[in-house]
Amino acid sequence: MTPDLIALFRRLTAGVYVVGVGNRSRFDAFTAAAIMQVSYRPLLLALAINPRHASYELLRSGQAFSVSVLDHSQMDLARRFGTDADDAADKLSGIEWRHGQSGAPILAQALGFFDCSVRAESAAGDHRLFLGAVIDGALLRPAARPLVYADTGDLDRSAAIFPDNYESAARDAGRTR
Amino acid sequence: MTPDLIALFRRLTAGVYVVGVGNRSRFDAFTAAAIMQVSYRPLLLALAINPRHASYELLRSGQAFSVSVLDHSQMDLARRFGTDADDAADKLSGIEWRHGQSGAPILAQALGFFDCSVRAESAAGDHRLFLGAVIDGALLRPAARPLVYADTGDLDRSAAIFPDNYESAARDAGRTR
C-alpha cells in the first residue's frame, strides 16, 4: 500500500522554501515545504516543523522565522539546506544572506521572502505548528517560477516515514492527539 | 503597495481542492487552497477556513471533511464550488459524488481524495485552523496534473482582502491574536 499512499500525498501541491530561524547571534536555516497562508487580517503564515529538527529550539527561542522562496532552478539550495547537519555556519557559508527585521536569515538569491514574528505554537501530531505574523516581505524576481515540492522527488526522504496504509494511520491517530 | 504584496503571496505554492463537509443528512462543499500535510504519524492535514463561510458550522458540527484534489483542467469545478451561495444542493446537482467513510461528500471526478476526521480546531487570525486525521484516501487518476492556485488568477477574490502594506499588516497583527 505505501507507494500508493505516498503518491496520493504528492498531489497536495506545495512549494519549497528555505526557512531561517534565530536572532542576530545564533541562527540556522532549513528546507521546508509545509508552509501556507492562513489569514489575511492579520497576515499569518502557518509552518509545520518536526520538533526533533535541530532548528526547532532556535525557532522557539527566537520567536521569529523567515521564508525564502526558491525558484525552480534552485534544487541545489533545497538540497544544501535539506541536510540534517546542524552546523549552520557550513550551510550558510559561501551564500549571500542578510538578517531580516526579525533577525532571521534571508537568502539574497531567493525569488522573494517573508519575514515573520511568531504568534502561536500548537501540537500537530509528530510536528509542531507555528503561526507567524508577516512583518516584512518582498518579491525580488517577479519573472522567476517557484520550485514545486512534487518536482523534488524524495529529497526530504519522507517516503520512509509514511505509515503503510490507512488502517495503520488510523492506529497512529488513535494513539496520538 | 498592495499589488506587490499580493504578487508576493501568490508565490506561496498551493493546490486547489473541493472540501466536502457534513454528514449523511446535511452536507456542503467549497473550493479551498489553504490545505497542507502537517504530520506523518498520525497522518494529519491542516485546513484554514473563514468562520464566516457558510460551510464552517457544518464542518464544526460534522467533525469531518473530505478533500477532492482538482486537476488542471477543472477550473469549472473550482469556480462552481467557489461561489458564496450556501445552497449545497445546487452546487452538487448534476455532479457525480458519494459520501466518504466520514460522511463528507467526495467528487467522483477528482484526481484523488482524502477523507478526514477532525482532531483539533484553533484560532488563526481571521480564519480557523482545523487538523484532520486522514482515515481514507485514493489516487484515482495518477496521470492527471493537479490544478495550481497561482493559475486561477483572482478566482477567490482574495486580492480585495489583503492589507495595503506591511505597516497596516503590523497594525492588524497588534489588534488580533
PDB file of N, CA and C in Angstrom, chain B residues 48-145:
ATOM      1  N   ALA B  48      -7.341  25.702   6.574  1.00  0.00           N
ATOM      2  CA  ALA B  48      -7.766  27.010   7.101  1.00  0.00           C
ATOM      3  C   ALA B  48      -9.085  27.393   6.459  1.00  0.00           C
ATOM      4  N   ILE B  49     -10.028  27.852   7.266  1.00  0.00           N
ATOM      5  CA  ILE B  49     -11.345  28.257   6.752  1.00  0.00           C
ATOM      6  C   ILE B  49     -11.795  29.540   7.430  1.00  0.00           C
ATOM      7  N   ASN B  50     -12.438  30.403   6.664  1.00  0.00           N
ATOM      8  CA  ASN B  50     -13.014  31.634   7.193  1.00  0.00           C
ATOM      9  C   ASN B  50     -14.288  31.262   7.969  1.00  0.00           C
ATOM     10  N   PRO B  51     -14.367  31.615   9.263  1.00  0.00           N
ATOM     11  CA  PRO B  51     -15.531  31.199  10.049  1.00  0.00           C
ATOM     12  C   PRO B  51     -16.841  31.853   9.606  1.00  0.00           C
ATOM     13  N   ARG B  52     -16.755  32.888   8.743  1.00  0.00           N
ATOM     14  CA  ARG B  52     -17.994  33.471   8.220  1.00  0.00           C
ATOM     15  C   ARG B  52     -18.512  32.696   7.005  1.00  0.00           C
ATOM     16  N   HIS B  53     -17.731  31.702   6.570  1.00  0.00           N
ATOM     17  CA  HIS B  53     -18.131  30.899   5.426  1.00  0.00           C
ATOM     18  C   HIS B  53     -19.322  30.013   5.810  1.00  0.00           C
ATOM     19  N   ALA B  54     -20.248  29.862   4.869  1.00  0.00           N
ATOM     20  CA  ALA B  54     -21.471  29.084   5.126  1.00  0.00           C
ATOM     21  C   ALA B  54     -21.167  27.651   5.572  1.00  0.00           C
ATOM     22  N   SER B  55     -20.029  27.089   5.160  1.00  0.00           N
ATOM     23  CA  SER B  55     -19.715  25.688   5.479  1.00  0.00           C
ATOM     24  C   SER B  55     -19.072  25.496   6.848  1.00  0.00           C
ATOM     25  N   TYR B  56     -18.702  26.610   7.502  1.00  0.00           N
ATOM     26  CA  TYR B  56     -17.946  26.494   8.748  1.00  0.00           C
ATOM     27  C   TYR B  56     -18.714  25.734   9.835  1.00  0.00           C
ATOM     28  N   GLU B  57     -19.977  26.084  10.051  1.00  0.00           N
ATOM     29  CA  GLU B  57     -20.745  25.445  11.125  1.00  0.00           C
ATOM     30  C   GLU B  57     -20.929  23.950  10.867  1.00  0.00           C
ATOM     31  N   LEU B  58     -21.064  23.596   9.571  1.00  0.00           N
ATOM     32  CA  LEU B  58     -21.247  22.193   9.205  1.00  0.00           C
ATOM     33  C   LEU B  58     -19.959  21.399   9.419  1.00  0.00           C
ATOM     34  N   LEU B  59     -18.839  22.052   9.153  1.00  0.00           N
ATOM     35  CA  LEU B  59     -17.535  21.422   9.408  1.00  0.00           C
ATOM     36  C   LEU B  59     -17.378  21.158  10.898  1.00  0.00           C
ATOM     37  N   ARG B  60     -17.788  22.141  11.681  1.00  0.00           N
ATOM     38  CA  ARG B  60     -17.676  22.034  13.124  1.00  0.00           C
ATOM     39  C   ARG B  60     -18.607  20.980  13.707  1.00  0.00           C
ATOM     40  N   SER B  61     -19.844  20.965  13.229  1.00  0.00           N
ATOM     41  CA  SER B  61     -20.805  20.004  13.799  1.00  0.00           C
ATOM     42  C   SER B  61     -20.544  18.590  13.282  1.00  0.00           C
ATOM     43  N   GLY B  62     -20.127  18.460  12.009  1.00  0.00           N
ATOM     44  CA  GLY B  62     -19.871  17.129  11.455  1.00  0.00           C
ATOM     45  C   GLY B  62     -18.542  16.544  11.892  1.00  0.00           C
ATOM     46  N   GLN B  63     -17.607  17.427  12.328  1.00  0.00           N
ATOM     47  CA  GLN B  63     -16.262  16.985  12.753  1.00  0.00           C
ATOM     48  C   GLN B  63     -15.588  16.100  11.699  1.00  0.00           C
ATOM     49  N   ALA B  64     -15.812  16.430  10.435  1.00  0.00           N
ATOM     50  CA  ALA B  64     -15.234  15.654   9.331  1.00  0.00           C
ATOM     51  C   ALA B  64     -15.080  16.553   8.117  1.00  0.00           C
ATOM     52  N   PHE B  65     -14.101  16.237   7.287  1.00  0.00           N
ATOM     53  CA  PHE B  65     -14.021  16.888   5.973  1.00  0.00           C
ATOM     54  C   PHE B  65     -13.314  15.975   4.979  1.00  0.00           C
ATOM     55  N   SER B  66     -13.689  16.130   3.710  1.00  0.00           N
ATOM     56  CA  SER B  66     -13.013  15.425   2.629  1.00  0.00           C
ATOM     57  C   SER B  66     -12.282  16.461   1.790  1.00  0.00           C
ATOM     58  N   VAL B  67     -11.255  16.023   1.077  1.00  0.00           N
ATOM     59  CA  VAL B  67     -10.502  16.898   0.180  1.00  0.00           C
ATOM     60  C   VAL B  67     -10.471  16.219  -1.184  1.00  0.00           C
ATOM     61  N   SER B  68     -11.195  16.788  -2.172  1.00  0.00           N
ATOM     62  CA  SER B  68     -11.150  16.276  -3.540  1.00  0.00           C
ATOM     63  C   SER B  68     -10.120  17.109  -4.292  1.00  0.00           C
ATOM     64  N   VAL B  69      -9.056  16.468  -4.789  1.00  0.00           N
ATOM     65  CA  VAL B  69      -7.979  17.181  -5.482  1.00  0.00           C
ATOM     66  C   VAL B  69      -8.412  17.437  -6.932  1.00  0.00           C
ATOM     67  N   LEU B  70      -8.408  18.712  -7.349  1.00  0.00           N
ATOM     68  CA  LEU B  70      -8.802  19.056  -8.731  1.00  0.00           C
ATOM     69  C   LEU B  70      -7.603  18.954  -9.661  1.00  0.00           C
ATOM     70  N   ASP B  71      -7.866  18.576 -10.918  1.00  0.00           N
ATOM     71  CA  ASP B  71      -6.767  18.586 -11.880  1.00  0.00           C
ATOM     72  C   ASP B  71      -6.785  19.901 -12.669  1.00  0.00           C
ATOM     73  N   HIS B  72      -5.725  20.137 -13.462  1.00  0.00           N
ATOM     74  CA  HIS B  72      -5.529  21.449 -14.080  1.00  0.00           C
ATOM     75  C   HIS B  72      -6.600  21.812 -15.114  1.00  0.00           C
ATOM     76  N   SER B  73      -7.414  20.831 -15.516  1.00  0.00           N
ATOM     77  CA  SER B  73      -8.472  21.124 -16.495  1.00  0.00           C
ATOM     78  C   SER B  73      -9.807  21.413 -15.802  1.00  0.00           C
ATOM     79  N   GLN B  74      -9.830  21.424 -14.466  1.00  0.00           N
ATOM     80  CA  GLN B  74     -11.113  21.529 -13.746  1.00  0.00           C
ATOM     81  C   GLN B  74     -11.365  22.893 -13.096  1.00  0.00           C
ATOM     82  N   MET B  75     -10.972  23.952 -13.804  1.00  0.00           N
ATOM     83  CA  MET B  75     -11.263  25.317 -13.338  1.00  0.00           C
ATOM     84  C   MET B  75     -12.768  25.525 -13.177  1.00  0.00           C
ATOM     85  N   ASP B  76     -13.562  24.848 -14.031  1.00  0.00           N
ATOM     86  CA  ASP B  76     -15.025  24.987 -13.944  1.00  0.00           C
ATOM     87  C   ASP B  76     -15.537  24.515 -12.578  1.00  0.00           C
ATOM     88  N   LEU B  77     -14.977  23.414 -12.071  1.00  0.00           N
ATOM     89  CA  LEU B  77     -15.378  22.910 -10.748  1.00  0.00           C
ATOM     90  C   LEU B  77     -14.903  23.864  -9.650  1.00  0.00           C
ATOM     91  N   ALA B  78     -13.686  24.381  -9.795  1.00  0.00           N
ATOM     92  CA  ALA B  78     -13.160  25.334  -8.809  1.00  0.00           C
ATOM     93  C   ALA B  78     -14.084  26.548  -8.727  1.00  0.00           C
ATOM     94  N   ARG B  79     -14.544  27.009  -9.879  1.00  0.00           N
ATOM     95  CA  ARG B  79     -15.419  28.183  -9.952  1.00  0.00           C
ATOM     96  C   ARG B  79     -16.779  27.861  -9.342  1.00  0.00           C
ATOM     97  N   ARG B  80     -17.335  26.714  -9.715  1.00  0.00           N
ATOM     98  CA  ARG B  80     -18.658  26.307  -9.234  1.00  0.00           C
ATOM     99  C   ARG B  80     -18.710  26.213  -7.710  1.00  0.00           C
ATOM    100  N   PHE B  81     -17.685  25.589  -7.114  1.00  0.00           N
ATOM    101  CA  PHE B  81     -17.685  25.410  -5.657  1.00  0.00           C
ATOM    102  C   PHE B  81     -17.050  26.602  -4.936  1.00  0.00           C
ATOM    103  N   GLY B  82     -16.628  27.594  -5.712  1.00  0.00           N
ATOM    104  CA  GLY B  82     -16.036  28.786  -5.124  1.00  0.00           C
ATOM    105  C   GLY B  82     -17.044  29.901  -4.909  1.00  0.00           C
ATOM    106  N   THR B  83     -18.281  29.688  -5.299  1.00  0.00           N
ATOM    107  CA  THR B  83     -19.311  30.719  -5.098  1.00  0.00           C
ATOM    108  C   THR B  83     -19.729  30.751  -3.633  1.00  0.00           C
ATOM    109  N   ASP B  84     -20.249  31.894  -3.213  1.00  0.00           N
ATOM    110  CA  ASP B  84     -20.653  32.048  -1.815  1.00  0.00           C
ATOM    111  C   ASP B  84     -22.008  31.419  -1.510  1.00  0.00           C
ATOM    112  N   ALA B  85     -22.738  31.069  -2.577  1.00  0.00           N
ATOM    113  CA  ALA B  85     -24.081  30.512  -2.387  1.00  0.00           C
ATOM    114  C   ALA B  85     -24.028  29.341  -1.416  1.00  0.00           C
ATOM    115  N   ASP B  86     -24.891  29.356  -0.404  1.00  0.00           N
ATOM    116  CA  ASP B  86     -24.852  28.252   0.554  1.00  0.00           C
ATOM    117  C   ASP B  86     -25.937  27.219   0.263  1.00  0.00           C
ATOM    118  N   ASP B  87     -26.336  27.159  -1.009  1.00  0.00           N
ATOM    119  CA  ASP B  87     -27.306  26.155  -1.418  1.00  0.00           C
ATOM    120  C   ASP B  87     -26.540  24.933  -1.938  1.00  0.00           C
ATOM    121  N   ALA B  88     -26.247  24.007  -1.016  1.00  0.00           N
ATOM    122  CA  ALA B  88     -25.412  22.843  -1.345  1.00  0.00           C
ATOM    123  C   ALA B  88     -26.012  22.014  -2.472  1.00  0.00           C
ATOM    124  N   ALA B  89     -27.314  21.877  -2.464  1.00  0.00           N
ATOM    125  CA  ALA B  89     -27.980  21.049  -3.476  1.00  0.00           C
ATOM    126  C   ALA B  89     -27.653  21.574  -4.870  1.00  0.00           C
ATOM    127  N   ASP B  90     -27.708  22.893  -5.045  1.00  0.00           N
ATOM    128  CA  ASP B  90     -27.397  23.497  -6.334  1.00  0.00           C
ATOM    129  C   ASP B  90     -25.967  23.207  -6.763  1.00  0.00           C
ATOM    130  N   LYS B  91     -25.042  23.352  -5.834  1.00  0.00           N
ATOM    131  CA  LYS B  91     -23.640  23.171  -6.198  1.00  0.00           C
ATOM    132  C   LYS B  91     -23.324  21.718  -6.564  1.00  0.00           C
ATOM    133  N   LEU B  92     -23.951  20.774  -5.898  1.00  0.00           N
ATOM    134  CA  LEU B  92     -23.652  19.355  -6.140  1.00  0.00           C
ATOM    135  C   LEU B  92     -24.564  18.715  -7.192  1.00  0.00           C
ATOM    136  N   SER B  93     -25.666  19.419  -7.575  1.00  0.00           N
ATOM    137  CA  SER B  93     -26.600  18.800  -8.519  1.00  0.00           C
ATOM    138  C   SER B  93     -25.959  18.649  -9.897  1.00  0.00           C
ATOM    139  N   GLY B  94     -26.155  17.491 -10.501  1.00  0.00           N
ATOM    140  CA  GLY B  94     -25.605  17.234 -11.832  1.00  0.00           C
ATOM    141  C   GLY B  94     -24.154  16.805 -11.802  1.00  0.00           C
ATOM    142  N   ILE B  95     -23.595  16.697 -10.596  1.00  0.00           N
ATOM    143  CA  ILE B  95     -22.197  16.283 -10.432  1.00  0.00           C
ATOM    144  C   ILE B  95     -22.183  14.941  -9.705  1.00  0.00           C
ATOM    145  N   GLU B  96     -21.343  14.015 -10.177  1.00  0.00           N
ATOM    146  CA  GLU B  96     -21.285  12.707  -9.540  1.00  0.00           C
ATOM    147  C   GLU B  96     -20.453  12.781  -8.259  1.00  0.00           C
ATOM    148  N   TRP B  97     -21.010  12.332  -7.165  1.00  0.00           N
ATOM    149  CA  TRP B  97     -20.284  12.348  -5.892  1.00  0.00           C
ATOM    150  C   TRP B  97     -20.828  11.240  -4.992  1.00  0.00           C
ATOM    151  N   ARG B  98     -20.102  10.964  -3.898  1.00  0.00           N
ATOM    152  CA  ARG B  98     -20.538   9.950  -2.940  1.00  0.00           C
ATOM    153  C   ARG B  98     -20.095  10.380  -1.540  1.00  0.00           C
ATOM    154  N   HIS B  99     -20.698   9.762  -0.527  1.00  0.00           N
ATOM    155  CA  HIS B  99     -20.270  10.017   0.843  1.00  0.00           C
ATOM    156  C   HIS B  99     -19.015   9.212   1.149  1.00  0.00           C
ATOM    157  N   GLY B 100     -18.000   9.847   1.753  1.00  0.00           N
ATOM    158  CA  GLY B 100     -16.825   9.128   2.228  1.00  0.00           C
ATOM    159  C   GLY B 100     -17.152   8.384   3.513  1.00  0.00           C
ATOM    160  N   GLN B 101     -16.180   7.678   4.058  1.00  0.00           N
ATOM    161  CA  GLN B 101     -16.374   6.974   5.340  1.00  0.00           C
ATOM    162  C   GLN B 101     -16.816   7.941   6.427  1.00  0.00           C
ATOM    163  N   SER B 102     -16.320   9.175   6.335  1.00  0.00           N
ATOM    164  CA  SER B 102     -16.652  10.196   7.337  1.00  0.00           C
ATOM    165  C   SER B 102     -18.054  10.770   7.134  1.00  0.00           C
ATOM    166  N   GLY B 103     -18.655  10.510   5.985  1.00  0.00           N
ATOM    167  CA  GLY B 103     -19.949  11.097   5.644  1.00  0.00           C
ATOM    168  C   GLY B 103     -19.828  12.303   4.737  1.00  0.00           C
ATOM    169  N   ALA B 104     -18.650  12.910   4.688  1.00  0.00           N
ATOM    170  CA  ALA B 104     -18.427  14.105   3.857  1.00  0.00           C
ATOM    171  C   ALA B 104     -18.448  13.736   2.368  1.00  0.00           C
ATOM    172  N   PRO B 105     -18.994  14.634   1.524  1.00  0.00           N
ATOM    173  CA  PRO B 105     -19.101  14.328   0.092  1.00  0.00           C
ATOM    174  C   PRO B 105     -17.753  14.403  -0.635  1.00  0.00           C
ATOM    175  N   ILE B 106     -17.519  13.435  -1.537  1.00  0.00           N
ATOM    176  CA  ILE B 106     -16.293  13.331  -2.344  1.00  0.00           C
ATOM    177  C   ILE B 106     -16.691  13.341  -3.821  1.00  0.00           C
ATOM    178  N   LEU B 107     -16.013  14.158  -4.631  1.00  0.00           N
ATOM    179  CA  LEU B 107     -16.337  14.247  -6.057  1.00  0.00           C
ATOM    180  C   LEU B 107     -15.747  13.058  -6.825  1.00  0.00           C
ATOM    181  N   ALA B 108     -16.559  12.409  -7.652  1.00  0.00           N
ATOM    182  CA  ALA B 108     -16.094  11.257  -8.452  1.00  0.00           C
ATOM    183  C   ALA B 108     -15.057  11.682  -9.487  1.00  0.00           C
ATOM    184  N   GLN B 109     -15.144  12.940  -9.948  1.00  0.00           N
ATOM    185  CA  GLN B 109     -14.232  13.426 -10.983  1.00  0.00           C
ATOM    186  C   GLN B 109     -12.865  13.843 -10.435  1.00  0.00           C
ATOM    187  N   ALA B 110     -12.683  13.787  -9.107  1.00  0.00           N
ATOM    188  CA  ALA B 110     -11.420  14.258  -8.522  1.00  0.00           C
ATOM    189  C   ALA B 110     -10.237  13.441  -9.022  1.00  0.00           C
ATOM    190  N   LEU B 111      -9.080  14.056  -9.029  1.00  0.00           N
ATOM    191  CA  LEU B 111      -7.815  13.386  -9.356  1.00  0.00           C
ATOM    192  C   LEU B 111      -7.505  12.360  -8.260  1.00  0.00           C
ATOM    193  N   GLY B 112      -7.877  12.705  -7.038  1.00  0.00           N
ATOM    194  CA  GLY B 112      -7.694  11.843  -5.878  1.00  0.00           C
ATOM    195  C   GLY B 112      -8.430  12.493  -4.716  1.00  0.00           C
ATOM    196  N   PHE B 113      -8.543  11.768  -3.604  1.00  0.00           N
ATOM    197  CA  PHE B 113      -9.245  12.363  -2.456  1.00  0.00           C
ATOM    198  C   PHE B 113      -8.631  11.913  -1.142  1.00  0.00           C
ATOM    199  N   PHE B 114      -8.869  12.711  -0.107  1.00  0.00           N
ATOM    200  CA  PHE B 114      -8.541  12.391   1.279  1.00  0.00           C
ATOM    201  C   PHE B 114      -9.842  12.496   2.078  1.00  0.00           C
ATOM    202  N   ASP B 115     -10.036  11.595   3.035  1.00  0.00           N
ATOM    203  CA  ASP B 115     -11.212  11.657   3.900  1.00  0.00           C
ATOM    204  C   ASP B 115     -10.689  11.802   5.332  1.00  0.00           C
ATOM    205  N   CYS B 116     -11.164  12.813   6.034  1.00  0.00           N
ATOM    206  CA  CYS B 116     -10.541  13.188   7.310  1.00  0.00           C
ATOM    207  C   CYS B 116     -11.537  13.325   8.454  1.00  0.00           C
ATOM    208  N   SER B 117     -11.070  12.959   9.632  1.00  0.00           N
ATOM    209  CA  SER B 117     -11.810  13.129  10.873  1.00  0.00           C
ATOM    210  C   SER B 117     -11.137  14.253  11.667  1.00  0.00           C
ATOM    211  N   VAL B 118     -11.926  15.261  12.081  1.00  0.00           N
ATOM    212  CA  VAL B 118     -11.342  16.430  12.744  1.00  0.00           C
ATOM    213  C   VAL B 118     -10.743  16.054  14.095  1.00  0.00           C
ATOM    214  N   ARG B 119      -9.496  16.467  14.340  1.00  0.00           N
ATOM    215  CA  ARG B 119      -8.827  16.191  15.599  1.00  0.00           C
ATOM    216  C   ARG B 119      -8.628  17.437  16.446  1.00  0.00           C
ATOM    217  N   ALA B 120      -8.595  18.628  15.807  1.00  0.00           N
ATOM    218  CA  ALA B 120      -8.357  19.857  16.568  1.00  0.00           C
ATOM    219  C   ALA B 120      -8.823  21.061  15.760  1.00  0.00           C
ATOM    220  N   GLU B 121      -9.203  22.121  16.475  1.00  0.00           N
ATOM    221  CA  GLU B 121      -9.555  23.393  15.843  1.00  0.00           C
ATOM    222  C   GLU B 121      -8.905  24.490  16.661  1.00  0.00           C
ATOM    223  N   SER B 122      -8.304  25.470  15.983  1.00  0.00           N
ATOM    224  CA  SER B 122      -7.673  26.571  16.720  1.00  0.00           C
ATOM    225  C   SER B 122      -7.839  27.878  15.957  1.00  0.00           C
ATOM    226  N   ALA B 123      -7.608  28.982  16.657  1.00  0.00           N
ATOM    227  CA  ALA B 123      -7.714  30.316  16.069  1.00  0.00           C
ATOM    228  C   ALA B 123      -6.500  30.578  15.191  1.00  0.00           C
ATOM    229  N   ALA B 124      -6.707  31.294  14.072  1.00  0.00           N
ATOM    230  CA  ALA B 124      -5.611  31.675  13.189  1.00  0.00           C
ATOM    231  C   ALA B 124      -6.001  32.991  12.515  1.00  0.00           C
ATOM    232  N   GLY B 125      -5.935  34.091  13.287  1.00  0.00           N
ATOM    233  CA  GLY B 125      -6.293  35.391  12.743  1.00  0.00           C
ATOM    234  C   GLY B 125      -7.755  35.422  12.323  1.00  0.00           C
ATOM    235  N   ASP B 126      -8.020  35.850  11.050  1.00  0.00           N
ATOM    236  CA  ASP B 126      -9.412  35.924  10.575  1.00  0.00           C
ATOM    237  C   ASP B 126      -9.924  34.564  10.086  1.00  0.00           C
ATOM    238  N   HIS B 127      -9.121  33.511  10.217  1.00  0.00           N
ATOM    239  CA  HIS B 127      -9.531  32.166   9.844  1.00  0.00           C
ATOM    240  C   HIS B 127      -9.482  31.238  11.068  1.00  0.00           C
ATOM    241  N   ARG B 128      -9.992  30.020  10.904  1.00  0.00           N
ATOM    242  CA  ARG B 128      -9.869  28.962  11.904  1.00  0.00           C
ATOM    243  C   ARG B 128      -9.080  27.837  11.260  1.00  0.00           C
ATOM    244  N   LEU B 129      -8.229  27.196  12.036  1.00  0.00           N
ATOM    245  CA  LEU B 129      -7.371  26.138  11.520  1.00  0.00           C
ATOM    246  C   LEU B 129      -7.852  24.792  12.061  1.00  0.00           C
ATOM    247  N   PHE B 130      -8.148  23.861  11.149  1.00  0.00           N
ATOM    248  CA  PHE B 130      -8.578  22.514  11.537  1.00  0.00           C
ATOM    249  C   PHE B 130      -7.474  21.518  11.213  1.00  0.00           C
ATOM    250  N   LEU B 131      -7.273  20.556  12.114  1.00  0.00           N
ATOM    251  CA  LEU B 131      -6.398  19.421  11.830  1.00  0.00           C
ATOM    252  C   LEU B 131      -7.286  18.199  11.646  1.00  0.00           C
ATOM    253  N   GLY B 132      -7.083  17.492  10.535  1.00  0.00           N
ATOM    254  CA  GLY B 132      -7.881  16.296  10.253  1.00  0.00           C
ATOM    255  C   GLY B 132      -6.998  15.073  10.116  1.00  0.00           C
ATOM    256  N   ALA B 133      -7.354  13.990  10.824  1.00  0.00           N
ATOM    257  CA  ALA B 133      -6.647  12.710  10.674  1.00  0.00           C
ATOM    258  C   ALA B 133      -7.167  12.034   9.400  1.00  0.00           C
ATOM    259  N   VAL B 134      -6.256  11.635   8.528  1.00  0.00           N
ATOM    260  CA  VAL B 134      -6.648  11.014   7.254  1.00  0.00           C
ATOM    261  C   VAL B 134      -7.032   9.559   7.518  1.00  0.00           C
ATOM    262  N   ILE B 135      -8.331   9.257   7.339  1.00  0.00           N
ATOM    263  CA  ILE B 135      -8.811   7.893   7.623  1.00  0.00           C
ATOM    264  C   ILE B 135      -8.981   7.081   6.345  1.00  0.00           C
ATOM    265  N   ASP B 136      -8.984   7.754   5.199  1.00  0.00           N
ATOM    266  CA  ASP B 136      -9.119   7.057   3.922  1.00  0.00           C
ATOM    267  C   ASP B 136      -8.650   7.997   2.817  1.00  0.00           C
ATOM    268  N   GLY B 137      -8.385   7.425   1.647  1.00  0.00           N
ATOM    269  CA  GLY B 137      -7.949   8.245   0.523  1.00  0.00           C
ATOM    270  C   GLY B 137      -7.612   7.359  -0.646  1.00  0.00           C
ATOM    271  N   ALA B 138      -7.535   7.941  -1.838  1.00  0.00           N
ATOM    272  CA  ALA B 138      -7.128   7.173  -3.021  1.00  0.00           C
ATOM    273  C   ALA B 138      -6.693   8.120  -4.120  1.00  0.00           C
ATOM    274  N   LEU B 139      -5.736   7.659  -4.901  1.00  0.00           N
ATOM    275  CA  LEU B 139      -5.304   8.372  -6.103  1.00  0.00           C
ATOM    276  C   LEU B 139      -6.097   7.766  -7.249  1.00  0.00           C
ATOM    277  N   LEU B 140      -7.047   8.527  -7.802  1.00  0.00           N
ATOM    278  CA  LEU B 140      -7.969   7.972  -8.804  1.00  0.00           C
ATOM    279  C   LEU B 140      -7.418   8.063 -10.222  1.00  0.00           C
ATOM    280  N   ARG B 141      -6.681   9.158 -10.512  1.00  0.00           N
ATOM    281  CA  ARG B 141      -6.139   9.343 -11.860  1.00  0.00           C
ATOM    282  C   ARG B 141      -4.669   9.758 -11.759  1.00  0.00           C
ATOM    283  N   PRO B 142      -3.773   8.755 -11.679  1.00  0.00           N
ATOM    284  CA  PRO B 142      -2.350   9.015 -11.435  1.00  0.00           C
ATOM    285  C   PRO B 142      -1.698   9.912 -12.485  1.00  0.00           C
ATOM    286  N   ALA B 143      -2.189   9.899 -13.724  1.00  0.00           N
ATOM    287  CA  ALA B 143      -1.530  10.666 -14.784  1.00  0.00           C
ATOM    288  C   ALA B 143      -1.956  12.132 -14.809  1.00  0.00           C
ATOM    289  N   ALA B 144      -3.019  12.491 -14.071  1.00  0.00           N
ATOM    290  CA  ALA B 144      -3.534  13.870 -14.120  1.00  0.00           C
ATOM    291  C   ALA B 144      -2.637  14.819 -13.332  1.00  0.00           C
ATOM    292  N   ARG B 145      -2.533  16.059 -13.818  1.00  0.00           N
ATOM    293  CA  ARG B 145      -1.703  17.086 -13.194  1.00  0.00           C
ATOM    294  C   ARG B 145      -2.595  17.984 -12.326  1.00  0.00           C
TER     295      ARG B 145
END
